[in-house]
Tab-separated table of C-alpha atoms and ligand atoms in Angstrom:
chain	number	residue	atom	x	y	z
A	1	MET	CA	22.474	-7.500	4.907
A	2	THR	CA	19.230	-7.522	6.753
A	3	ALA	CA	18.894	-9.938	9.666
A	4	MET	CA	17.543	-13.373	9.162
A	5	ARG	CA	13.744	-13.094	9.608
A	6	GLN	CA	10.833	-14.423	7.690
A	7	PRO	CA	8.884	-11.649	5.933
A	8	THR	CA	5.301	-11.666	7.113
A	9	ILE	CA	2.414	-10.294	5.358
A	10	LEU	CA	-1.430	-9.964	5.906
A	11	MET	CA	-3.725	-10.686	2.872
A	12	CYS	CA	-7.509	-11.247	2.561
A	13	PRO	CA	-8.932	-13.628	-0.050
A	14	PRO	CA	-11.178	-11.999	-2.666
A	15	GLU	CA	-14.359	-13.965	-1.776
A	16	TYR	CA	-16.616	-10.885	-1.741
A	17	TYR	CA	-14.383	-8.529	-3.878
A	18	GLY	CA	-16.253	-6.402	-6.489
A	19	ILE	CA	-16.814	-2.893	-7.779
A	20	GLU	CA	-19.868	-1.987	-5.762
A	21	TYR	CA	-19.244	1.808	-5.291
A	22	GLU	CA	-17.074	4.379	-6.799
A	23	ILE	CA	-14.579	6.262	-4.512
A	24	ASN	CA	-11.643	6.848	-6.868
A	25	PRO	CA	-11.307	7.477	-10.643
A	26	TRP	CA	-10.502	3.869	-11.457
A	27	MET	CA	-13.731	2.394	-10.155
A	28	SER	CA	-16.737	2.051	-12.429
A	29	ARG	CA	-19.744	-0.089	-11.347
A	30	ALA	CA	-20.392	-0.452	-15.106
A	31	ARG	CA	-17.014	-2.115	-15.417
A	32	GLY	CA	-17.249	-4.703	-12.692
A	33	ALA	CA	-14.612	-7.276	-11.767
A	34	VAL	CA	-14.738	-10.736	-13.157
A	35	ARG	CA	-14.997	-12.894	-10.010
A	36	GLU	CA	-13.020	-16.047	-11.240
A	37	THR	CA	-10.295	-14.012	-12.809
A	38	ALA	CA	-9.870	-11.872	-9.710
A	39	GLN	CA	-9.681	-14.970	-7.621
A	40	ALA	CA	-7.150	-16.592	-9.908
A	41	GLN	CA	-5.023	-13.367	-9.947
A	42	TRP	CA	-5.152	-12.973	-6.239
A	43	ARG	CA	-4.149	-16.598	-5.852
A	44	MET	CA	-1.153	-16.163	-8.082
A	45	LEU	CA	0.008	-13.190	-6.046
A	46	TYR	CA	-0.437	-15.243	-2.904
A	47	GLU	CA	1.609	-18.121	-4.317
A	48	THR	CA	4.237	-15.840	-5.682
A	49	LEU	CA	4.787	-14.534	-2.157
A	50	LEU	CA	4.824	-17.969	-0.561
A	51	GLY	CA	7.400	-18.906	-3.165
A	52	LEU	CA	9.550	-15.968	-2.048
A	53	GLY	CA	9.545	-17.499	1.401
A	54	VAL	CA	6.926	-15.020	2.799
A	55	ARG	CA	4.545	-16.202	5.702
A	56	VAL	CA	1.091	-14.992	4.644
A	57	GLU	CA	-1.449	-14.474	7.417
A	58	LEU	CA	-5.143	-14.439	6.130
A	59	LEU	CA	-7.945	-12.247	7.218
A	60	THR	CA	-11.368	-13.775	6.921
A	61	PRO	CA	-13.304	-12.156	4.100
A	62	GLN	CA	-16.576	-10.471	4.924
A	63	PRO	CA	-19.701	-10.151	2.748
A	64	GLY	CA	-20.592	-6.558	1.951
A	65	LEU	CA	-16.903	-5.343	2.286
A	66	PRO	CA	-15.669	-5.671	-1.268
A	67	ASP	CA	-12.452	-3.666	-0.534
A	68	LEU	CA	-11.476	-5.526	2.557
A	69	VAL	CA	-8.870	-7.320	0.124
A	70	PHE	CA	-6.801	-4.092	0.144
A	71	THR	CA	-5.169	-4.842	3.516
A	72	ALA	CA	-2.554	-2.144	3.089
A	73	ASN	CA	-5.251	0.302	4.187
A	74	ALA	CA	-6.029	-1.438	7.415
A	75	GLY	CA	-3.577	0.779	9.475
A	76	LEU	CA	0.084	1.244	10.000
A	77	VAL	CA	2.101	-1.433	11.652
A	78	PHE	CA	5.014	-0.176	13.838
A	79	LYS	CA	6.691	-2.962	15.805
A	80	ASN	CA	3.998	-4.593	17.926
A	81	ARG	CA	1.675	-1.593	17.468
A	82	PHE	CA	-1.142	-1.199	15.075
A	83	ILE	CA	-2.256	2.270	14.331
A	84	SER	CA	-5.719	1.804	12.946
A	85	SER	CA	-6.899	3.661	9.883
A	86	ARG	CA	-9.677	6.245	9.855
A	87	PHE	CA	-11.178	5.885	6.450
A	88	ARG	CA	-12.439	8.862	4.572
A	89	HIS	CA	-15.300	6.869	2.919
A	90	GLU	CA	-17.872	5.270	5.215
A	91	VAL	CA	-18.052	2.296	2.793
A	92	ARG	CA	-14.553	1.465	3.808
A	93	ALA	CA	-14.758	2.570	7.470
A	94	ARG	CA	-16.904	-0.531	7.956
A	95	GLU	CA	-13.768	-2.547	7.445
A	96	THR	CA	-11.998	-1.181	10.579
A	97	PRO	CA	-13.700	-3.506	13.208
A	98	HIS	CA	-12.529	-6.489	11.342
A	99	PHE	CA	-8.994	-5.275	10.956
A	100	ASP	CA	-8.855	-4.111	14.640
A	101	ALA	CA	-10.145	-7.555	15.829
A	102	TRP	CA	-7.491	-9.340	13.687
A	103	PHE	CA	-4.670	-7.356	15.202
A	104	ALA	CA	-5.888	-7.492	18.607
A	105	SER	CA	-6.088	-11.305	18.436
A	106	HIS	CA	-2.710	-11.579	16.949
A	107	GLY	CA	-0.703	-9.878	19.749
A	108	PHE	CA	-0.632	-6.268	18.453
A	109	GLN	CA	-1.614	-3.195	20.470
A	110	VAL	CA	-4.412	-1.591	18.669
A	111	GLU	CA	-4.361	2.311	18.797
A	112	HIS	CA	-6.798	4.839	17.304
A	113	LEU	CA	-6.322	8.364	16.084
A	114	PRO	CA	-8.429	11.076	17.454
A	115	GLU	CA	-11.787	11.523	15.680
A	116	GLY	CA	-12.118	13.963	12.876
A	117	MET	CA	-8.982	13.226	10.922
A	118	TYR	CA	-8.477	10.791	8.235
A	119	PHE	CA	-5.679	8.317	7.895
A	120	GLU	CA	-5.585	5.259	5.494
A	121	GLY	CA	-2.667	3.288	6.868
A	122	ALA	CA	0.189	1.867	4.869
A	123	GLY	CA	-1.640	3.078	1.696
A	124	ASP	CA	-0.552	6.544	2.577
A	125	ALA	CA	2.307	6.113	4.995
A	126	LEU	CA	5.623	4.392	4.061
A	127	PHE	CA	8.981	4.230	5.736
A	128	CYS	CA	12.180	4.881	3.667
A	129	GLY	CA	14.830	4.578	6.175
A	130	PRO	CA	13.812	6.055	9.549
A	131	ILE	CA	11.473	8.665	7.981
A	132	LEU	CA	7.807	8.099	7.427
A	133	PHE	CA	6.792	9.384	4.071
A	134	ALA	CA	3.182	10.308	4.167
A	135	GLY	CA	0.657	11.120	1.291
A	136	TYR	CA	-2.109	13.536	2.193
A	137	ARG	CA	-5.033	15.512	0.732
A	138	ILE	CA	-7.065	12.896	-1.355
A	139	ARG	CA	-7.486	10.266	1.385
A	140	SER	CA	-5.355	11.018	4.451
A	141	ASP	CA	-5.164	14.364	6.329
A	142	ALA	CA	-1.637	16.028	6.884
A	143	LEU	CA	-2.834	16.501	10.579
A	144	ALA	CA	-3.393	12.773	10.971
A	145	HIS	CA	0.101	11.987	9.809
A	146	GLN	CA	1.476	14.475	12.418
A	147	GLU	CA	-0.419	12.692	15.046
A	148	VAL	CA	0.932	9.284	13.823
A	149	GLY	CA	4.464	10.681	13.902
A	150	ARG	CA	3.883	11.828	17.522
A	151	MET	CA	2.491	8.453	18.529
A	152	ILE	CA	5.509	6.502	17.203
A	153	GLY	CA	8.114	9.137	17.743
A	154	LYS	CA	9.232	9.235	14.095
A	155	VAL	CA	9.805	12.155	11.720
A	156	VAL	CA	6.974	12.447	9.169
A	157	LEU	CA	7.423	14.145	5.874
A	158	PRO	CA	3.874	14.979	4.322
A	159	LEU	CA	3.702	14.801	0.625
A	160	GLU	CA	0.739	16.431	-1.160
A	161	LEU	CA	-0.825	14.144	-3.882
A	162	VAL	CA	-2.346	16.097	-6.618
A	163	GLN	CA	-3.787	13.594	-9.175
A	164	GLY	CA	-6.939	11.731	-8.526
A	165	HIS	CA	-5.820	8.518	-10.174
A	166	PHE	CA	-2.824	8.393	-7.778
A	167	TYR	CA	-4.905	9.045	-4.664
A	168	HIS	CA	-2.879	6.933	-2.236
A	169	LEU	CA	0.890	7.263	-1.624
A	170	ASP	CA	1.402	3.627	-2.573
A	171	THR	CA	0.135	4.221	-6.031
A	172	CYS	CA	2.988	6.639	-6.788
A	173	PHE	CA	5.801	5.819	-4.338
A	174	CYS	CA	7.525	2.600	-3.297
A	175	PRO	CA	10.587	2.580	-1.133
A	176	LEU	CA	12.939	-0.304	-2.116
A	177	ALA	CA	15.638	0.146	0.569
A	178	PRO	CA	16.803	2.939	2.789
A	179	GLY	CA	17.695	5.659	0.367
A	180	GLU	CA	16.182	4.064	-2.724
A	181	ALA	CA	12.609	4.244	-4.108
A	182	ILE	CA	10.410	3.952	-7.182
A	183	TRP	CA	8.199	7.010	-7.792
A	184	TYR	CA	5.985	8.763	-10.242
A	185	PRO	CA	6.717	12.480	-10.004
A	186	PRO	CA	3.552	13.984	-11.624
A	187	ALA	CA	1.477	12.576	-8.742
A	188	PHE	CA	3.082	14.985	-6.285
A	189	ASP	CA	3.067	18.768	-5.979
A	190	ALA	CA	6.245	20.626	-6.621
A	191	TYR	CA	7.204	20.808	-2.989
A	192	ALA	CA	6.702	17.223	-2.434
A	193	GLN	CA	8.776	16.392	-5.486
A	194	ARG	CA	11.562	18.535	-3.931
A	195	VAL	CA	11.276	16.771	-0.618
A	196	ILE	CA	11.628	13.321	-2.170
A	197	ARG	CA	14.508	14.306	-4.353
A	198	SER	CA	16.390	15.835	-1.412
A	199	GLN	CA	15.717	12.928	1.022
A	200	ILE	CA	16.078	9.878	-1.262
A	201	PRO	CA	19.422	9.659	-3.223
A	202	ARG	CA	18.419	6.791	-5.518
A	203	LEU	CA	15.196	7.226	-7.354
A	204	ILE	CA	13.672	5.276	-10.118
A	205	GLU	CA	11.181	7.298	-12.123
A	206	VAL	CA	8.176	5.428	-13.500
A	207	ASN	CA	6.676	6.685	-16.835
A	208	ASP	CA	3.126	7.451	-17.429
A	209	HIS	CA	2.275	4.119	-18.876
A	210	ASP	CA	3.833	1.997	-16.234
A	211	ALA	CA	2.421	4.338	-13.453
A	212	ARG	CA	-1.015	3.591	-14.926
A	213	ARG	CA	-0.260	-0.122	-14.841
A	214	PHE	CA	0.367	0.499	-11.058
A	215	GLY	CA	4.119	-0.068	-11.304
A	216	CYS	CA	4.665	1.843	-8.179
A	217	ASN	CA	2.394	-0.410	-6.250
A	218	ALA	CA	4.862	-3.172	-5.852
A	219	VAL	CA	5.786	-5.511	-3.076
A	220	VAL	CA	9.471	-5.675	-2.125
A	221	ILE	CA	10.808	-8.870	-0.543
A	222	GLY	CA	14.533	-8.767	-0.120
A	223	ARG	CA	15.958	-7.724	-3.539
A	224	THR	CA	12.878	-9.057	-5.303
A	225	VAL	CA	10.093	-6.733	-6.520
A	226	VAL	CA	6.601	-8.191	-7.277
A	227	VAL	CA	4.725	-6.031	-9.696
A	228	ASN	CA	1.758	-6.096	-12.056
A	229	THR	CA	2.298	-7.233	-15.664
A	230	GLY	CA	2.952	-4.686	-18.393
A	231	CYS	CA	5.457	-2.409	-16.671
A	232	GLY	CA	8.198	-2.978	-19.267
A	233	GLN	CA	10.307	0.142	-18.532
A	234	LEU	CA	10.144	-0.140	-14.883
A	235	THR	CA	11.060	-3.889	-15.009
A	236	GLU	CA	14.143	-2.967	-17.054
A	237	ASP	CA	15.102	-0.098	-14.804
A	238	LEU	CA	14.747	-2.276	-11.639
A	239	GLU	CA	16.818	-4.996	-13.093
A	240	GLN	CA	19.451	-2.395	-14.009
A	241	ALA	CA	19.406	-1.326	-10.391
A	242	GLY	CA	20.183	-4.877	-9.360
A	243	TYR	CA	16.581	-6.083	-8.449
A	244	ARG	CA	14.995	-9.173	-9.506
A	245	VAL	CA	11.420	-8.530	-10.875
A	246	VAL	CA	8.558	-10.981	-10.656
A	247	THR	CA	5.464	-9.946	-12.732
A	248	THR	CA	1.980	-11.221	-11.987
A	249	PRO	CA	-1.280	-10.152	-13.534
A	250	LEU	CA	-3.615	-8.001	-11.416
A	251	ASP	CA	-5.903	-6.168	-13.914
A	252	GLU	CA	-9.022	-7.220	-12.056
A	253	PHE	CA	-7.758	-5.256	-8.989
A	254	LEU	CA	-6.786	-2.239	-11.100
A	255	LYS	CA	-10.486	-1.783	-11.670
A	256	ALA	CA	-10.789	-0.935	-7.898
A	257	GLY	CA	-7.703	1.192	-7.977
A	258	GLY	CA	-5.262	-1.384	-6.459
A	259	SER	CA	-2.535	-3.678	-7.305
A	260	ALA	CA	0.048	-5.925	-5.666
A	261	LYS	CA	1.052	-3.620	-2.783
A	262	CYS	CA	-2.448	-2.576	-1.718
A	263	LEU	CA	-3.305	-6.350	-1.498
A	264	THR	CA	-0.727	-6.839	1.249
A	265	LEU	CA	0.268	-5.442	4.525
A	266	ARG	CA	3.748	-6.087	5.853
A	267	LEU	CA	3.459	-7.088	9.415
A	268	ASP	CA	7.333	-7.308	10.194
A	269	GLY	CA	8.514	-3.983	8.828
A	270	GLU	CA	9.008	-3.193	5.142
A	271	GLU	CA	12.433	-3.846	3.586
A	272	ALA	CA	13.083	-0.113	3.355
A	273	ALA	CA	12.091	0.655	6.970
A	274	VAL	CA	14.601	1.387	9.655
A	275	TRP	CA	12.678	1.465	12.889
A	276	ASP	CA	15.473	1.538	15.351
A	277	GLY	CA	18.303	4.327	15.487
B	1	LIG	N1	-11.037	0.701	-3.948
B	1	LIG	C1	-10.155	0.953	-2.750
B	1	LIG	C2	-10.237	2.269	-2.403
B	1	LIG	O1	-10.506	3.234	-3.268
B	1	LIG	C3	-8.734	0.592	-3.402
B	1	LIG	C4	-7.635	0.760	-2.277
B	1	LIG	C5	-6.370	0.514	-2.799
B	1	LIG	N2	-5.459	0.613	-1.774
B	1	LIG	C6	-4.205	1.178	-1.739
B	1	LIG	N3	-3.551	1.130	-0.716
B	1	LIG	N4	-3.881	1.993	-2.761
B	1	LIG	O2	-10.097	2.591	-1.293
């Protein structure tokens, strides 16, 4: 059993959320988000997490930063350290000062990677046990992941992402517990598939349909998994594996290429992470 601690998550209300540019295949300015629906869906996720006993910290929304809601990309949290992202796209790089300021004022040590390498935080770097699994090529660089591994003294396994629709690791891979994860194999190159299969004994494969519903982009709180609606097979498989599944509609955020997980950043360590030992 995990120690008694209250899960803590950073979120950012979708005050200025919208589809204002196109930096991944899900985004189309012609198919904008419906503001009221997005706000209602975000609120439902927020309340679902509160209902699960999560303490949610809120970042102040900023005009002109429509993707600031995707706090998973702020950086990587490791204990009291915050390794700030270096976004590939300038439109998102403008979020960094806001994330850095929040972490600095909340007792975290804010650290930056050398210039000239890209790293998109928890969107591309997820612990499963003591190993940091790291997606690269589309957003983050393999070199940046090595640098992160050196900074925190952890083993990093770089995984090449090969499908544009699954451009961040958290769109196709979700650690549930040490040794257990959800994943969508076609999003990875053959070698990355081998790495995942060899390192994680209990794997739940997500089918094409549920992957496109962002089933892998789930938030894990204890033995409960919060996921977008419409992931029927995954829901069944998770329940079979002993998890409780809570579904909540997040279609307005799929339009930006995000879902439950991207809208959150765990501040006290993910359920699957083993930071010591
Ligand atoms: N529109 C955002 C982007 O393309 C979505 C980010 C989703 N975040 C994630 N961790 N997958 O950067």
